[in-house]
Short mmCIF file of N, CA and C in Angstrom, two decimals:
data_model
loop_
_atom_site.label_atom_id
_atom_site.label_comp_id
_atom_site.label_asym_id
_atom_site.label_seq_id
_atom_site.Cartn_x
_atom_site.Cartn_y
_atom_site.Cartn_z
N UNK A 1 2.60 30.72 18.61
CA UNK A 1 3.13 32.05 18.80
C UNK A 1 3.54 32.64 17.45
N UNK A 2 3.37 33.90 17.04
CA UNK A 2 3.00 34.94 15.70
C UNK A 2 4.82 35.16 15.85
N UNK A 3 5.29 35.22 14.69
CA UNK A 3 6.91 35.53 14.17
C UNK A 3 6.40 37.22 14.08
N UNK A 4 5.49 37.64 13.50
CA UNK A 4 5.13 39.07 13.02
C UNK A 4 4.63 39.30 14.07
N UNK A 5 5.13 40.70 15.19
CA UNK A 5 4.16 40.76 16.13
C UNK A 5 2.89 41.64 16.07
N UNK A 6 2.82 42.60 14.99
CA UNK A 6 1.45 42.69 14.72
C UNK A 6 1.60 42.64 13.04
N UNK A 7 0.07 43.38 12.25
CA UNK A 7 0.02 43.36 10.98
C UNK A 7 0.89 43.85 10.29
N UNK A 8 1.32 45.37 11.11
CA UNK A 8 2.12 46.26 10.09
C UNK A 8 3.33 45.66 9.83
N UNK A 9 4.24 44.93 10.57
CA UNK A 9 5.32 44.20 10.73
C UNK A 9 5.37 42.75 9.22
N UNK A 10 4.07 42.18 9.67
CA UNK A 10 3.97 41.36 8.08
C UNK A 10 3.46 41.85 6.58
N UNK A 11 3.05 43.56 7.17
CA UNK A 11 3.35 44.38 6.05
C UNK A 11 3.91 44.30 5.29
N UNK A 12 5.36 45.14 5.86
CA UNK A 12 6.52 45.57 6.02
C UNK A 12 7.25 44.71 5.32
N UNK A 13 7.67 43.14 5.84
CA UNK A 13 7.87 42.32 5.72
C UNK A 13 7.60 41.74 3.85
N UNK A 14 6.22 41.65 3.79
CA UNK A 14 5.84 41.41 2.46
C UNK A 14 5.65 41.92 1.12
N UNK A 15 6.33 43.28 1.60
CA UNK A 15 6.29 44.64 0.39
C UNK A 15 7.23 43.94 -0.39
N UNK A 16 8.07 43.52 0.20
CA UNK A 16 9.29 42.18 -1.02
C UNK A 16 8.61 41.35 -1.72
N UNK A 17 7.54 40.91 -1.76
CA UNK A 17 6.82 40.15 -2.31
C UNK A 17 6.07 40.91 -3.04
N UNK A 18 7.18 41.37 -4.62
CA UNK A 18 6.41 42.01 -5.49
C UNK A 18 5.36 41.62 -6.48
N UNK A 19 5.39 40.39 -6.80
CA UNK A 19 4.35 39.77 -7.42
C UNK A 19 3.20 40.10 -7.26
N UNK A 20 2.94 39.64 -5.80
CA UNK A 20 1.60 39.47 -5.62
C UNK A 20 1.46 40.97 -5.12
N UNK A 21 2.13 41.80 -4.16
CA UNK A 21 1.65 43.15 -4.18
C UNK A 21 1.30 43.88 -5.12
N UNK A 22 2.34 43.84 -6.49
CA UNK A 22 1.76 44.57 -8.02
C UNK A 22 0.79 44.07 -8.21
N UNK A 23 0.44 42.85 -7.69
CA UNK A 23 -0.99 42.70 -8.40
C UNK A 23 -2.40 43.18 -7.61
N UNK A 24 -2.19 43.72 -6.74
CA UNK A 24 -3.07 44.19 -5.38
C UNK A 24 -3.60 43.21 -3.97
N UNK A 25 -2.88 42.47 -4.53
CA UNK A 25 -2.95 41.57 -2.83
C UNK A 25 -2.43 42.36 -1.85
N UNK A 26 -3.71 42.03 -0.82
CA UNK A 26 -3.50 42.75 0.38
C UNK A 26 -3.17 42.03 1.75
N UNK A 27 -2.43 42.21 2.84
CA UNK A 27 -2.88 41.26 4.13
C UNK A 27 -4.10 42.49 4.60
N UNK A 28 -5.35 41.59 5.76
CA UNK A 28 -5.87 42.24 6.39
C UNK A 28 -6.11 41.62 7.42
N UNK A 29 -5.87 40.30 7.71
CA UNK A 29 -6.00 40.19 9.56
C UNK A 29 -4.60 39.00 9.54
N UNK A 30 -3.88 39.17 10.73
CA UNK A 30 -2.88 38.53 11.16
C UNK A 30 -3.51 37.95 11.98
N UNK A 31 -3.33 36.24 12.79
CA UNK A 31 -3.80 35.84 13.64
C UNK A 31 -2.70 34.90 14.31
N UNK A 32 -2.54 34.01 15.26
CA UNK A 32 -1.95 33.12 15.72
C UNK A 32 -2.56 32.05 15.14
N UNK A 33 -3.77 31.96 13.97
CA UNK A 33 -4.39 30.91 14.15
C UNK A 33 -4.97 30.93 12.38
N UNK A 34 -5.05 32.03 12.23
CA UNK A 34 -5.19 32.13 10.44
C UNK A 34 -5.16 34.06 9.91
N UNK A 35 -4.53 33.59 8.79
CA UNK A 35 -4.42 35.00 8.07
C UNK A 35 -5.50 34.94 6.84
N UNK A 36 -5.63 36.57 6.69
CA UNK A 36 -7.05 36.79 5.77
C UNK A 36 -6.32 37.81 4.35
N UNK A 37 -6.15 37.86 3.37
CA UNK A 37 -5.78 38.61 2.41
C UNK A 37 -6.71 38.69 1.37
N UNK A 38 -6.87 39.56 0.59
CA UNK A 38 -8.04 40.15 -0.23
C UNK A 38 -7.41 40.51 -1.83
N UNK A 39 -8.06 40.96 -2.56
CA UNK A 39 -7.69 41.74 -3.97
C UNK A 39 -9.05 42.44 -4.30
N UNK A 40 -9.09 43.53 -4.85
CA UNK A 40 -9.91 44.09 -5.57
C UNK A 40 -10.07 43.65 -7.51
N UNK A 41 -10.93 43.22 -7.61
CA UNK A 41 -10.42 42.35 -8.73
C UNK A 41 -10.85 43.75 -9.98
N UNK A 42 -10.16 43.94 -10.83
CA UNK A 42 -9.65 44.94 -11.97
C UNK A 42 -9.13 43.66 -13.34
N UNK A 43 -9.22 44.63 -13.99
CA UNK A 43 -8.49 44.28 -15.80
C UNK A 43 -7.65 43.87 -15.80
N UNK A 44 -6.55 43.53 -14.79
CA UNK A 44 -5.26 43.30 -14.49
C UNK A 44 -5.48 41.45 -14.57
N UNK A 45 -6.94 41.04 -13.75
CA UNK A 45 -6.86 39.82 -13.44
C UNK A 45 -8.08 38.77 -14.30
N UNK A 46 -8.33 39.75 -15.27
CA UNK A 46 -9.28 39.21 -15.85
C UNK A 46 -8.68 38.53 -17.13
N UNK A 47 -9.43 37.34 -18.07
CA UNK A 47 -8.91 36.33 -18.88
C UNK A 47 -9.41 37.16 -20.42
N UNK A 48 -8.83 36.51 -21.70
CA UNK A 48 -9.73 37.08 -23.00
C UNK A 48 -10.85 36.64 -22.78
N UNK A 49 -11.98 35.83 -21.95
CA UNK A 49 -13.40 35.83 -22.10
C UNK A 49 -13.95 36.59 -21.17
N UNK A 50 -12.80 37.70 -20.49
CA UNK A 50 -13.54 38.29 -19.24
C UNK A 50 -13.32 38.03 -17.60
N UNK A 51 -13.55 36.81 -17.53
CA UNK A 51 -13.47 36.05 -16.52
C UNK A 51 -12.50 36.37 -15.66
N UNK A 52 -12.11 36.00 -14.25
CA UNK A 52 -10.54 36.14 -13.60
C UNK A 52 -10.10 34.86 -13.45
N UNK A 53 -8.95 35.39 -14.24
CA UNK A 53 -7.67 34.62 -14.54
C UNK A 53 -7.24 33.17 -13.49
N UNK A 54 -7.18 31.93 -13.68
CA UNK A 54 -7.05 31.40 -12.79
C UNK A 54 -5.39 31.46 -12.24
N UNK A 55 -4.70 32.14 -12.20
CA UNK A 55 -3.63 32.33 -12.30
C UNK A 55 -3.70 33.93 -10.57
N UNK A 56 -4.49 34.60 -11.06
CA UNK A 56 -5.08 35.71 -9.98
C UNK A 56 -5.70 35.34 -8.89
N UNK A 57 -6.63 33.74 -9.12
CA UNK A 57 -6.92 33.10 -7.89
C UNK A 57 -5.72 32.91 -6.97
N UNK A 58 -4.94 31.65 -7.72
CA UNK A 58 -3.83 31.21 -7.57
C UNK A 58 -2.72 31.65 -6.52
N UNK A 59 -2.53 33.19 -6.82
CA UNK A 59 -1.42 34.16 -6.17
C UNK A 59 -2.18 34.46 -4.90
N UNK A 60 -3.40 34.56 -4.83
CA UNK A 60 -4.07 35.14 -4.12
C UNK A 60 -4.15 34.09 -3.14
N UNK A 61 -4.25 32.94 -2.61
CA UNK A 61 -4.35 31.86 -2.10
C UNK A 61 -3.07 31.66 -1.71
N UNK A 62 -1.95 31.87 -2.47
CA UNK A 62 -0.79 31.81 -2.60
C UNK A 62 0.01 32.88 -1.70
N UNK A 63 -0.69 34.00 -1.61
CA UNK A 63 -0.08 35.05 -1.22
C UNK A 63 -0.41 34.42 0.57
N UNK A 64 -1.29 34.55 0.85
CA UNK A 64 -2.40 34.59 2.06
C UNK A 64 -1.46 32.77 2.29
N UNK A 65 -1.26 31.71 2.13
CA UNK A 65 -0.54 30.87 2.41
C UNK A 65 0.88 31.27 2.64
N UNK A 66 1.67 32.11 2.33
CA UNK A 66 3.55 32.43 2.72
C UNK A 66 2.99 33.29 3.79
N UNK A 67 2.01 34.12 4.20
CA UNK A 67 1.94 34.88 5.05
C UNK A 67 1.59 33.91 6.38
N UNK A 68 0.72 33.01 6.24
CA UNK A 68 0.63 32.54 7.45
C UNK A 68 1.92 31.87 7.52
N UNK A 69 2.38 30.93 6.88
CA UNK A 69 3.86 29.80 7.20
C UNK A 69 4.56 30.59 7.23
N UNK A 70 5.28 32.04 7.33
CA UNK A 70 6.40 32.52 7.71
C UNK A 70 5.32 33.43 8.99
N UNK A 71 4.33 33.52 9.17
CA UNK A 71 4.13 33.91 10.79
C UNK A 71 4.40 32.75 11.68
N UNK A 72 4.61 31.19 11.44
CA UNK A 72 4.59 30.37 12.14
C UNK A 72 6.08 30.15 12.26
N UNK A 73 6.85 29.93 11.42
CA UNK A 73 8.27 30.06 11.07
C UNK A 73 8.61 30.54 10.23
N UNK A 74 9.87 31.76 10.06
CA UNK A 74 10.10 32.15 9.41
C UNK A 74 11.85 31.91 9.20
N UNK A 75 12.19 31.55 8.19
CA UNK A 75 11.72 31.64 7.41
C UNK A 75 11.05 30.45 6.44
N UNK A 76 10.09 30.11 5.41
CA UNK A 76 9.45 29.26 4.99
C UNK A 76 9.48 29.66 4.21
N UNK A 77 9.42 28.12 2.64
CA UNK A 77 9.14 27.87 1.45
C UNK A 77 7.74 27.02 1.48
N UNK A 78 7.63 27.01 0.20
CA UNK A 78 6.63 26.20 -0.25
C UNK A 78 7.36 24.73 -0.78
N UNK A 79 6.56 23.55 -0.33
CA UNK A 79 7.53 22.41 -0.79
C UNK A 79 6.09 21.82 -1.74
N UNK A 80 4.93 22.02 -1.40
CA UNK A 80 4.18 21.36 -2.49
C UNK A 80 2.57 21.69 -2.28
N UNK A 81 1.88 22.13 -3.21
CA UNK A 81 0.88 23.00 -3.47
C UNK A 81 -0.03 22.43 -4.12
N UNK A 82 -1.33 22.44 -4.40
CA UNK A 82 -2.59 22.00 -4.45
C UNK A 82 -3.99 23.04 -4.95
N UNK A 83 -4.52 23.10 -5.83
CA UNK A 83 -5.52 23.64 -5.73
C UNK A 83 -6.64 23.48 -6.89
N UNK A 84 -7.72 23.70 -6.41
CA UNK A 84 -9.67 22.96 -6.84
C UNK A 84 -9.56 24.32 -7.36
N UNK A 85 -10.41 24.61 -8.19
CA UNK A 85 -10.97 25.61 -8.79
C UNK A 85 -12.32 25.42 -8.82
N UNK A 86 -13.53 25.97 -8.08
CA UNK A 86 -14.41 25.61 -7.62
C UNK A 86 -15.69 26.56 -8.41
N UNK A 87 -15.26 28.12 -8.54
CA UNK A 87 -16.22 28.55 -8.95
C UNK A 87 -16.22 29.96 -9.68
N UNK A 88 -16.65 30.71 -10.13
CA UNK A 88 -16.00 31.81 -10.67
C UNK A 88 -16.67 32.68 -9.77
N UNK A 89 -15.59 33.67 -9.46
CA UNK A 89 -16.32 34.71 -8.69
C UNK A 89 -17.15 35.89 -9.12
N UNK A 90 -17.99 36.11 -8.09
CA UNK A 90 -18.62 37.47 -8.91
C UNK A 90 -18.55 38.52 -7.81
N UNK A 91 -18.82 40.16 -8.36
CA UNK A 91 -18.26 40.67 -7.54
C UNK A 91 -16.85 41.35 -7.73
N UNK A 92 -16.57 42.21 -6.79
CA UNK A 92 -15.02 42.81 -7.15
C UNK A 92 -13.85 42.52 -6.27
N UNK A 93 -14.97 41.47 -5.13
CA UNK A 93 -13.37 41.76 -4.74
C UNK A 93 -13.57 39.70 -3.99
N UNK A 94 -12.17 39.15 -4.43
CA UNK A 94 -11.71 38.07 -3.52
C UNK A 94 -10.95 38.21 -2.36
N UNK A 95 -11.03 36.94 -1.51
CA UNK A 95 -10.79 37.03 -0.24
C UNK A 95 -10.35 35.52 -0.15
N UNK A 96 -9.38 35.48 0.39
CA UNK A 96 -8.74 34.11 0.90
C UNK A 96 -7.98 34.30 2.67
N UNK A 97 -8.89 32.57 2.79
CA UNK A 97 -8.51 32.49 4.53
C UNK A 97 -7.76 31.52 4.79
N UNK A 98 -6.45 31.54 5.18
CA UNK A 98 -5.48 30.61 5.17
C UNK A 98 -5.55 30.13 6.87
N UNK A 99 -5.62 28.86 7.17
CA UNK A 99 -5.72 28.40 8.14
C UNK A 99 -4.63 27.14 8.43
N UNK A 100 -3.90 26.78 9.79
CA UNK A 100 -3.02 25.89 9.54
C UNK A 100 -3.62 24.82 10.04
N UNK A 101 -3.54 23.57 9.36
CA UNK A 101 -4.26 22.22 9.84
C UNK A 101 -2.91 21.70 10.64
N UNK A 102 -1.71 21.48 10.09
CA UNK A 102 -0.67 20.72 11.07
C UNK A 102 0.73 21.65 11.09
N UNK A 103 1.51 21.66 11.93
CA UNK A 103 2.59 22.88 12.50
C UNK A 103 3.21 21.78 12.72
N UNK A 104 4.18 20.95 12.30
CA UNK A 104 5.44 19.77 12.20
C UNK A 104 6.61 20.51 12.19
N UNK A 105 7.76 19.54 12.61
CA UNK A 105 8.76 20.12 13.11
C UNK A 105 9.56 20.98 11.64
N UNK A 106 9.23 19.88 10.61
CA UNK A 106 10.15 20.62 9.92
C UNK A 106 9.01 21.32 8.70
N UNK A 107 7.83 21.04 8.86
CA UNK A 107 6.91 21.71 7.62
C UNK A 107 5.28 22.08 8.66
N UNK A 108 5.20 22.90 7.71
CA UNK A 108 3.39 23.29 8.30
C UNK A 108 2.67 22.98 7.13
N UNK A 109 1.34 22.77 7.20
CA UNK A 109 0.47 21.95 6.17
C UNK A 109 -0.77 23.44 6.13
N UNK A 110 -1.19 24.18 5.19
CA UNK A 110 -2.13 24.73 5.42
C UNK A 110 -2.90 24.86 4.58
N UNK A 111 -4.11 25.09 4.92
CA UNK A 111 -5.55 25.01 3.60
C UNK A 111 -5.88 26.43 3.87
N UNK A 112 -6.19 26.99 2.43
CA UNK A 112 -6.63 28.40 2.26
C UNK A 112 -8.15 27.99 0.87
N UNK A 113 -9.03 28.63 1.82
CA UNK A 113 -10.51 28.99 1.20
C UNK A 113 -9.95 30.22 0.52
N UNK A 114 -10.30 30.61 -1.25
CA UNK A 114 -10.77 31.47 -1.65
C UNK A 114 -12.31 31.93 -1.70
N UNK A 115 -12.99 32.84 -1.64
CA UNK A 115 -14.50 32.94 -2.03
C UNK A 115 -14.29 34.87 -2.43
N UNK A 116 -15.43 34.82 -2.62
CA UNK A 116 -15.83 36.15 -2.67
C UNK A 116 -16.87 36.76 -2.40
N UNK A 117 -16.84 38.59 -2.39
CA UNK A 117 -17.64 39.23 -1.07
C UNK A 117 -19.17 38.53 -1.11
N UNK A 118 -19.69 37.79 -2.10
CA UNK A 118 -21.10 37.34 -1.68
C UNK A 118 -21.02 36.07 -0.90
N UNK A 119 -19.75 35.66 0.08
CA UNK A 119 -19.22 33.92 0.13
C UNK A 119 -19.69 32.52 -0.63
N UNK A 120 -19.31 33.52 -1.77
CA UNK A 120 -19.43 32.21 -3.20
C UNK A 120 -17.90 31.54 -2.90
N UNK A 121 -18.00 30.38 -2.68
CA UNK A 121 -16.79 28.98 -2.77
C UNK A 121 -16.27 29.37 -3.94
N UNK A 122 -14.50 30.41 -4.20
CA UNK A 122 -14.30 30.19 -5.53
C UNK A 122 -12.95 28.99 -5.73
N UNK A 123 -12.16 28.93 -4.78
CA UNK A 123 -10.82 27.53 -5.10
C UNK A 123 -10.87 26.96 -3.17
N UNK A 124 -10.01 25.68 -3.47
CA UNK A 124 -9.19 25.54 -2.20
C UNK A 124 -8.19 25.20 -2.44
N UNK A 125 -7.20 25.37 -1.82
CA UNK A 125 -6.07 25.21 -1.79
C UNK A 125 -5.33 24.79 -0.52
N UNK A 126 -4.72 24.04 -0.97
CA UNK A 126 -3.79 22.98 -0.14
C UNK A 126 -2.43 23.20 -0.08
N UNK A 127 -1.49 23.81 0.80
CA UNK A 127 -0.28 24.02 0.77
C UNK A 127 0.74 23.51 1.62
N UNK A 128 2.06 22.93 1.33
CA UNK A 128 2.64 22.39 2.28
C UNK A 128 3.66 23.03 2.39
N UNK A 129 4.60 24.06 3.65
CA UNK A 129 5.36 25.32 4.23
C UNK A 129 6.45 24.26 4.47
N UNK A 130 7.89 24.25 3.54
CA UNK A 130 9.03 23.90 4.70
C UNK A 130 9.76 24.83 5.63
N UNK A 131 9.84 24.77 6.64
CA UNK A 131 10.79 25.79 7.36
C UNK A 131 11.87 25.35 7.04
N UNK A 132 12.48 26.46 6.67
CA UNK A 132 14.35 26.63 6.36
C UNK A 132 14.85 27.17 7.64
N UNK A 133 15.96 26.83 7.78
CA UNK A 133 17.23 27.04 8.90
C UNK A 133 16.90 28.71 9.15
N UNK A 134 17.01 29.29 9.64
CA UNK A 134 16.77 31.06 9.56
C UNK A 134 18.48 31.00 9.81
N UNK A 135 19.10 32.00 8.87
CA UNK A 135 20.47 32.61 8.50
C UNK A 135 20.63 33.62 9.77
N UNK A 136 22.01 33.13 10.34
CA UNK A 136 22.39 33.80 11.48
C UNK A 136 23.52 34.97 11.11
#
């Protein structure tokens, strides 16, 4: 069962999460079962050889992982993180699909695919969600 009851709500919710919004991370599908977030990739995320930044993957995987573990419980941290760097993307825009493998009492475990719009494999990432007490 979804903490956010629709998208606009984990919107709303994630506009606090200025990092990754200044950097153009987007949510675009909420699910009970996996969340989808995107970037348009710009100058912002690119390296001195051009390239994007592995650091722009990173957030992006990153972003799309707090969105699903605080739709499952909220509220959630990150207790320990993981990620392959698989391929460079081409193209303008990345896309990461965060999916939850295990929902435990006190942590959720979830793997997020980055790729991009041609579904070139660009990272995976491995994340582990603790749920914190929610403040009454």
């Amino acid at each position: 069962m979804s903490v956010f009851k629709d998208i606009e709500e984990a919107r709303e919710y994630f506009k606090g999460e200025k990092f990754a919004t200044s950097a153009g991370m987007h949510i675009d599908e909420v699910t009970d079962d996996y969340v989808i977030c995107s970037v348009t990739i710009d100058d912002k995320h690119r390296n001195a050889l051009g390239g994007v930044m592995g650091g722009a993957i990173f957030t992006l995987a990153d972003f799309a992982f707090a969105v699903l573990v605080n739709n499952i419980h909220r509220p959630s941290v990150a207790q320990q993180i993981s990620i392959n760097y698989l391929n460079a993307p081409k193209g303008e825009t990345m896309i990461a699909k965060a999916v939850c493998k295990k929902d435990g009492r006190n942590s959720t475990v979830v793997n997020v695919d980055v790729y991009d719009e041609n579904d070139r494999a660009i990272a995976q990432f491995v994340g582990t969600g603790f749920k914190l007490t929610p403040k009454n």
